[in-house]
CSV table of C-alpha atoms in Angstrom, one decimal:
chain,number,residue,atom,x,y,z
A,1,UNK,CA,36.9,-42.0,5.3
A,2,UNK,CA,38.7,-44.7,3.4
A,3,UNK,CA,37.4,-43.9,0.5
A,4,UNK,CA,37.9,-39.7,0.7
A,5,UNK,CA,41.5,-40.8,1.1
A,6,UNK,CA,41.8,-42.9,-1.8
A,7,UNK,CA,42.4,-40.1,-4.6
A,8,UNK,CA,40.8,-42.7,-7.5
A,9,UNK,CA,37.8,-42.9,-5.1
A,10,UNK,CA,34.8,-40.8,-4.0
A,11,UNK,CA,31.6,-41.4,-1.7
A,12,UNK,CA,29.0,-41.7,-3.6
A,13,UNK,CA,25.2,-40.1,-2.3
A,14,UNK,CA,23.3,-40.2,-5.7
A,15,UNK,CA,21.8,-43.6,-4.3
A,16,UNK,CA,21.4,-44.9,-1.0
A,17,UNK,CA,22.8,-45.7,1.5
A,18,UNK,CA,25.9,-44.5,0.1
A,19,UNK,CA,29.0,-46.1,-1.4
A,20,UNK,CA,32.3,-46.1,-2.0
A,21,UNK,CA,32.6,-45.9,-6.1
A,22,UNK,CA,35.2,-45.6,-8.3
A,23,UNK,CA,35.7,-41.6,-10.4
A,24,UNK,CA,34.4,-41.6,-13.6
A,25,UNK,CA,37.8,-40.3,-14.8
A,26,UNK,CA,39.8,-42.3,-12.9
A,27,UNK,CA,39.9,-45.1,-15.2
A,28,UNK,CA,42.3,-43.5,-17.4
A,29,UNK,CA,45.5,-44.4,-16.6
A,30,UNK,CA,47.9,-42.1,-18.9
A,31,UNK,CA,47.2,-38.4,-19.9
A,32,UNK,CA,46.5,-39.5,-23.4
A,33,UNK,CA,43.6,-41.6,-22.9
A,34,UNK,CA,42.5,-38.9,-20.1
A,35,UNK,CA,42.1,-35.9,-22.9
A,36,UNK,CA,40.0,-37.8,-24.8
A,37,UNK,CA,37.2,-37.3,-22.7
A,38,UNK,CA,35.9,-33.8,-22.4
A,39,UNK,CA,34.7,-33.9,-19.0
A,40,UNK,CA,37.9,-35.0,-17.7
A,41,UNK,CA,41.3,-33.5,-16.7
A,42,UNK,CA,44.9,-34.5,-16.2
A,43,UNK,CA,45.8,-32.8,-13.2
A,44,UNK,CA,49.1,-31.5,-11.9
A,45,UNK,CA,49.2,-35.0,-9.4
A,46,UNK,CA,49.4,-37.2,-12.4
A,47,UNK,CA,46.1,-38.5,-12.5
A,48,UNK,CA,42.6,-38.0,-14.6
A,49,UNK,CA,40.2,-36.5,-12.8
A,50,UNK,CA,36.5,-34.8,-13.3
A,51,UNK,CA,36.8,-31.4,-14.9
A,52,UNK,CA,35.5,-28.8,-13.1
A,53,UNK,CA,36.0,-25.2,-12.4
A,54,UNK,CA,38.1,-25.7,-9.1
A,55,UNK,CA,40.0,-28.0,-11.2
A,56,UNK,CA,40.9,-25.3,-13.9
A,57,UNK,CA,44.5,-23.2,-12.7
A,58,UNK,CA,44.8,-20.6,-15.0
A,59,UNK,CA,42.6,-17.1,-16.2
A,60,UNK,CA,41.8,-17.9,-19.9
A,61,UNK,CA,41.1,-22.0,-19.3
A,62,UNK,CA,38.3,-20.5,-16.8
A,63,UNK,CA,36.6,-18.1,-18.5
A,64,UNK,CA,36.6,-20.5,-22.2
A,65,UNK,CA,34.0,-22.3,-19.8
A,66,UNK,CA,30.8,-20.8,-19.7
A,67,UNK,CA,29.8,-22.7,-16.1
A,68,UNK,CA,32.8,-21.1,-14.6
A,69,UNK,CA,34.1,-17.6,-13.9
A,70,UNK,CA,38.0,-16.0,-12.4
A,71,UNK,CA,37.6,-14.7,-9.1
A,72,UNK,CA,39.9,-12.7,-7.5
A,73,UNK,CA,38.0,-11.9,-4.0
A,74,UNK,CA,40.1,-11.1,-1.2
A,75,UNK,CA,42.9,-12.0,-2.4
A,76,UNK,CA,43.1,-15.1,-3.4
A,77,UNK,CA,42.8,-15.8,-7.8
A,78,UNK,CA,40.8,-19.1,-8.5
A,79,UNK,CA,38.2,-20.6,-11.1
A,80,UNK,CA,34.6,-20.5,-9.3
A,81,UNK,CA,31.2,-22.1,-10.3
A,82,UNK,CA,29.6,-19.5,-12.4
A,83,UNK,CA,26.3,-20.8,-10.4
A,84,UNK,CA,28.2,-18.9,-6.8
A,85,UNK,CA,29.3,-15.9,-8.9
A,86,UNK,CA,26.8,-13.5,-7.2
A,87,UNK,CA,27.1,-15.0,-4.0
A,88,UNK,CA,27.7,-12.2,-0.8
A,89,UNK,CA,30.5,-13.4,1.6
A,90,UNK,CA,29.0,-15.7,3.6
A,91,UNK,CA,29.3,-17.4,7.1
A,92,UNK,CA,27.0,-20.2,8.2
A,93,UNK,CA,26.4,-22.7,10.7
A,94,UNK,CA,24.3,-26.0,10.4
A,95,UNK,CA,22.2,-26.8,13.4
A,96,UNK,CA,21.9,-30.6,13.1
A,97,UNK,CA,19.4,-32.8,14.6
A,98,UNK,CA,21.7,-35.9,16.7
A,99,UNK,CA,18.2,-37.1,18.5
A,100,UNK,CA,17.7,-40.9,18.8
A,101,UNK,CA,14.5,-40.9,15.4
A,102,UNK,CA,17.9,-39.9,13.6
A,103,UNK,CA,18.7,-43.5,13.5
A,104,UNK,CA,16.0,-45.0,11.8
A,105,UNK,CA,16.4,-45.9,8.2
A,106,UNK,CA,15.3,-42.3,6.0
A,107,UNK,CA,14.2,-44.1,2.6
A,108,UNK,CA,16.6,-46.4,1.2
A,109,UNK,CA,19.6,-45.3,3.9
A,110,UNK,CA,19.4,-47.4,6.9
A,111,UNK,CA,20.6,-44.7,9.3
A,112,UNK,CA,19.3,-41.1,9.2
A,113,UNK,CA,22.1,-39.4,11.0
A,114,UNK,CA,24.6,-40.7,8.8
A,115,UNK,CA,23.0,-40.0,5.8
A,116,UNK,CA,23.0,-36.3,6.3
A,117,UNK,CA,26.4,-36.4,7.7
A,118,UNK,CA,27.2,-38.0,4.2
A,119,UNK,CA,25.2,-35.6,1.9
A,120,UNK,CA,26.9,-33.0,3.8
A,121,UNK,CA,30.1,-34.0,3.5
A,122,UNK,CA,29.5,-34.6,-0.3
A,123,UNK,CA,27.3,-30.8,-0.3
A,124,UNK,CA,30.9,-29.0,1.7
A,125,UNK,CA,33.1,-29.8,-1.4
A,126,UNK,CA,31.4,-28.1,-4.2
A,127,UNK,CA,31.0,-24.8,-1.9
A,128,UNK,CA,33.3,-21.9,-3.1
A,129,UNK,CA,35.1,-22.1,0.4
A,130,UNK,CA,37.1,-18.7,2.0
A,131,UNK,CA,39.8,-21.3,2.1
A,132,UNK,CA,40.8,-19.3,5.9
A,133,UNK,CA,41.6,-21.6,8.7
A,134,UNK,CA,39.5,-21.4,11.9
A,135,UNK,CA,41.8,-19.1,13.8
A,136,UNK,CA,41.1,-16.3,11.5
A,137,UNK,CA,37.9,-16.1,13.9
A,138,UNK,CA,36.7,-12.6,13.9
A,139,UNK,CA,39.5,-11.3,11.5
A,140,UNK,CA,38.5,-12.6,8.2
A,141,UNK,CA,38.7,-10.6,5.2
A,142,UNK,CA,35.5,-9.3,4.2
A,143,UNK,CA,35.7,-9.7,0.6
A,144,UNK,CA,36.6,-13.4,0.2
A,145,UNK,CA,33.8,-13.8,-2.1
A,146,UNK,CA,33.4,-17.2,0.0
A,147,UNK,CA,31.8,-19.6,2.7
A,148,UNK,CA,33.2,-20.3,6.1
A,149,UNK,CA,30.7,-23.5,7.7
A,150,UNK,CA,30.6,-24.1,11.6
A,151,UNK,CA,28.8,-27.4,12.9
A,152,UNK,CA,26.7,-28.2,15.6
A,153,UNK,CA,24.9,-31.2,17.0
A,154,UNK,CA,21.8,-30.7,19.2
A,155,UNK,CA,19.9,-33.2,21.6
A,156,UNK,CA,19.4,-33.9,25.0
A,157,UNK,CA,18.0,-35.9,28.1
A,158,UNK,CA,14.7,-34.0,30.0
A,159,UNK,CA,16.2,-35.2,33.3
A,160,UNK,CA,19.2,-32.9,32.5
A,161,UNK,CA,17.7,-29.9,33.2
A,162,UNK,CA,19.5,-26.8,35.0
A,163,UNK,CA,16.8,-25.4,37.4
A,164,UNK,CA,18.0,-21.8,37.7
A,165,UNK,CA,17.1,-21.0,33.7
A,166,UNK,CA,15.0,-24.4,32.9
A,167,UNK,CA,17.1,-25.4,30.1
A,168,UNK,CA,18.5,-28.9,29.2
A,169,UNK,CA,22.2,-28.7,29.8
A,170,UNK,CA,24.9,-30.6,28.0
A,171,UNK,CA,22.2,-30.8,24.3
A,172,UNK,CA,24.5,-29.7,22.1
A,173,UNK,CA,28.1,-30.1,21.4
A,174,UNK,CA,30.7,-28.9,18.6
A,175,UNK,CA,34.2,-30.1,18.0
A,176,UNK,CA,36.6,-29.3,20.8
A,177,UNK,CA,39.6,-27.4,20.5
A,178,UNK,CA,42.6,-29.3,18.4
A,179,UNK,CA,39.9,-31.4,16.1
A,180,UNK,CA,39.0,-30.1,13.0
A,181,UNK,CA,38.0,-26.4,13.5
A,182,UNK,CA,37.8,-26.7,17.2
A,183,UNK,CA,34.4,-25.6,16.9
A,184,UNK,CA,34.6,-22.2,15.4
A,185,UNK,CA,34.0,-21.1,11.8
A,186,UNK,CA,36.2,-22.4,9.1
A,187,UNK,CA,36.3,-21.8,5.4
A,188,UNK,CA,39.1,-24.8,5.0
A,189,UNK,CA,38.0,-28.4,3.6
A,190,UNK,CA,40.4,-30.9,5.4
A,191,UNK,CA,39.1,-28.6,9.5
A,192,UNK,CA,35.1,-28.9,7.9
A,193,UNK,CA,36.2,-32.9,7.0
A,194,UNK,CA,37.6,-33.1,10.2
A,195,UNK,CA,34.4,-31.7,12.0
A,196,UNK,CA,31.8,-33.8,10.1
A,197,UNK,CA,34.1,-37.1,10.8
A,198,UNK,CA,33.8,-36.3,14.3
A,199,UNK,CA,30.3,-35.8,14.6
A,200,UNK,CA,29.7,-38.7,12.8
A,201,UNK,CA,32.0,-40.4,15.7
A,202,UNK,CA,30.0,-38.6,18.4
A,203,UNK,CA,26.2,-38.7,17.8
A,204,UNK,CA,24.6,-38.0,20.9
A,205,UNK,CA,21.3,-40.0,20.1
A,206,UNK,CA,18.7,-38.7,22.6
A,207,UNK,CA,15.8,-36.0,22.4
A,208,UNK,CA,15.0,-33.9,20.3
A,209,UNK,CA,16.2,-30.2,22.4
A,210,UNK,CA,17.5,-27.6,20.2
A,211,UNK,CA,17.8,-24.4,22.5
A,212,UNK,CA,21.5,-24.8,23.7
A,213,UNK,CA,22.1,-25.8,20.2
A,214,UNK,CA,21.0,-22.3,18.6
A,215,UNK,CA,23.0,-20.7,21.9
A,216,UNK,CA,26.1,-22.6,20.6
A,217,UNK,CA,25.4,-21.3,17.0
A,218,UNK,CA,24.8,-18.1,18.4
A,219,UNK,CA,28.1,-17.4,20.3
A,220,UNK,CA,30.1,-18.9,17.2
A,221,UNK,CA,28.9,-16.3,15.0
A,222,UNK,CA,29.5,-13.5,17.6
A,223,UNK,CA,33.1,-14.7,18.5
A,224,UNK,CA,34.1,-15.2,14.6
A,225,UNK,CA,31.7,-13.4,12.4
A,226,UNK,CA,32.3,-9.8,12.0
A,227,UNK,CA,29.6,-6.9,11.6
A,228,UNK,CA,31.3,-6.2,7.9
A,229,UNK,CA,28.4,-6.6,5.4
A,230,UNK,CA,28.5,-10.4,5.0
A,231,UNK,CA,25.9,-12.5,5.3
A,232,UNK,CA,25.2,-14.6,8.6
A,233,UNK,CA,22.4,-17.4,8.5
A,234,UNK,CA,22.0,-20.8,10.7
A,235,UNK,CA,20.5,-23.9,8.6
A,236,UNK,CA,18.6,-26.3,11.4
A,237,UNK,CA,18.1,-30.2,9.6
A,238,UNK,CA,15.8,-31.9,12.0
A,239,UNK,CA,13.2,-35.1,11.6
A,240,UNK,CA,11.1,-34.1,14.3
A,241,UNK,CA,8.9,-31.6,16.8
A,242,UNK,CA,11.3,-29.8,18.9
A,243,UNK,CA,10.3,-30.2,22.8
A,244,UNK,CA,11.2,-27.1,23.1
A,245,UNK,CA,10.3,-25.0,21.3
A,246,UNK,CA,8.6,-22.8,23.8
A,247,UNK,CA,11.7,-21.9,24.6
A,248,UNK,CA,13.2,-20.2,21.8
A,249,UNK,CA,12.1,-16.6,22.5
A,250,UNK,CA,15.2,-15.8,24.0
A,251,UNK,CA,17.7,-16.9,21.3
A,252,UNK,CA,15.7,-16.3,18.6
A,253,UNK,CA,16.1,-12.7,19.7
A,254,UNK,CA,19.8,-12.9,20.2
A,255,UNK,CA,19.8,-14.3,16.2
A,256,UNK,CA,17.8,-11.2,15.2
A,257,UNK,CA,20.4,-9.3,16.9
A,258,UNK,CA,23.5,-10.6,15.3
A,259,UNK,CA,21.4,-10.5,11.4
A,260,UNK,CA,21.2,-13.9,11.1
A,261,UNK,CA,19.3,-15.2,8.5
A,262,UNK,CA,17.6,-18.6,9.8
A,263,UNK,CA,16.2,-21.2,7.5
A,264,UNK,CA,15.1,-24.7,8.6
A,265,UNK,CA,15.0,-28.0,6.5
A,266,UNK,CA,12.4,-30.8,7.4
A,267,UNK,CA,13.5,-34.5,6.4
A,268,UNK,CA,11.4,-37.2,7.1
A,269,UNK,CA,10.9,-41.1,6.9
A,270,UNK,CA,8.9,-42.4,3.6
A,271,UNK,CA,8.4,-46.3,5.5
């Protein structure tokens, strides 16, 4: 967290476990020696930094580059990576596995949990954000052109159980209200930092249950995601075999319902 707030510094995922590393173009120190190198910039805060579309302010400086187009989707005129130029409006939520296997070192990284709280982090600032805050909720524009993330953690103790419906209670958790988003979909960077930094600050480390998890997902998009044409879809990131997954029937139907789009990731342990 350091190191995000240290503008001549960025994490650094491309090799594990991650780092804190110096920018490539923060080595220049004046705007001379910074416009000598092609993939770098002098930005508007006095400082050299990577050139990239997000980075480019005006119309014609965006569309000289042929990895970047001008978008003007609801509202709001910025340079965009050509590579999201036929992207729908989109809201998501990640599902994310906090169960105990999480911990173990994943490859080089000696903590699982951490490392895809990392590559996530590092993943959320190259998406072509909405840029609205999480009180928007239900009224955001539908032709933003652009992502709005929410973030929940699932696990859970057996013992926990609530007999009247048989589910594990308290396996899943989001960011409460006056963190970060406060739980609810959010197309702004510093509420989506704010979320993952708290996550990483609360891993709940037990089994793996996921049903209250996909619940929590569930009610998120139905409070904040309207019925407008945008794409819905929940991304589950889990190590392991769900215990219960005989469960699901239920939710899964409620997902169905609300035209989600679910897609499920797999990472596992190479020692």
């Amino acid at each position: 967290r350091s190191c995000d707030a240290d503008k001549k510094c960025h994490w650094d995922t491309t090799a594990a476990p991650g780092s804190c590393q110096l920018k490539p173009c923060a080595r220049y120190e004046n705007e001379t020696t910074c416009a000598l190198d092609t993939g770098c910039k002098w930005d508007a805060g006095q400082a050299c930094v990577k050139k990239t579309c997000h980075t480019i302010p005006g119309k014609c400086e965006c569309q000289q580059d042929t990895e970047c187009f001008w978008s003007t989707a609801g509202g709001r005129a910025r340079c965009e990576e050509q590579v999201f130029g036929k992207c729908p409006t989109l809201d998501a939520v990640l599902v994310l596995d906090g169960s105990g296997s999480m911990s173990q070192s994943f490859g080089r990284h000696p903590h699982g949990f951490y490392a895809m709280m990392e590559m996530i982090r590092d993943w959320v600032k190259t998406l072509p954000l909405s840029g609205e805050l999480s009180t928007v909720g239900s009224n955001s524009a539908p032709s933003t052109g652009g992502v709005r993330l929410g973030l929940v953690q699932f696990s859970g103790e057996p013992n926990s159980v609530n007999p009247a419906t048989g589910g594990v209670v308290n396996s899943a958790q989001r960011t409460p209200p006056a963190v970060g988003s406060g739980g609810r979909l959010s197309g702004d960077i510093s509420q989506l930092e704010g979320d993952i930094t708290w996550h990483e600050d609360n891993y709940m480390a037990q089994l793996t249950f996921i049903e209250e998890g996909l619940n929590m997902a569930a009610d998120m998009l139905t409070n904040d995601s309207p019925l407008d044409g945008r794409r819905r879809i929940v991304i589950i990131i889990t190590d392991g075999v769900l215990m219960d997954g005989d469960r699901l029937t239920t939710v899964r139907a409620k997902l169905q319902q609300l035209q989600v789009i679910t897609f499920g990731i797999a990472v596992r342990r190479f020692n």
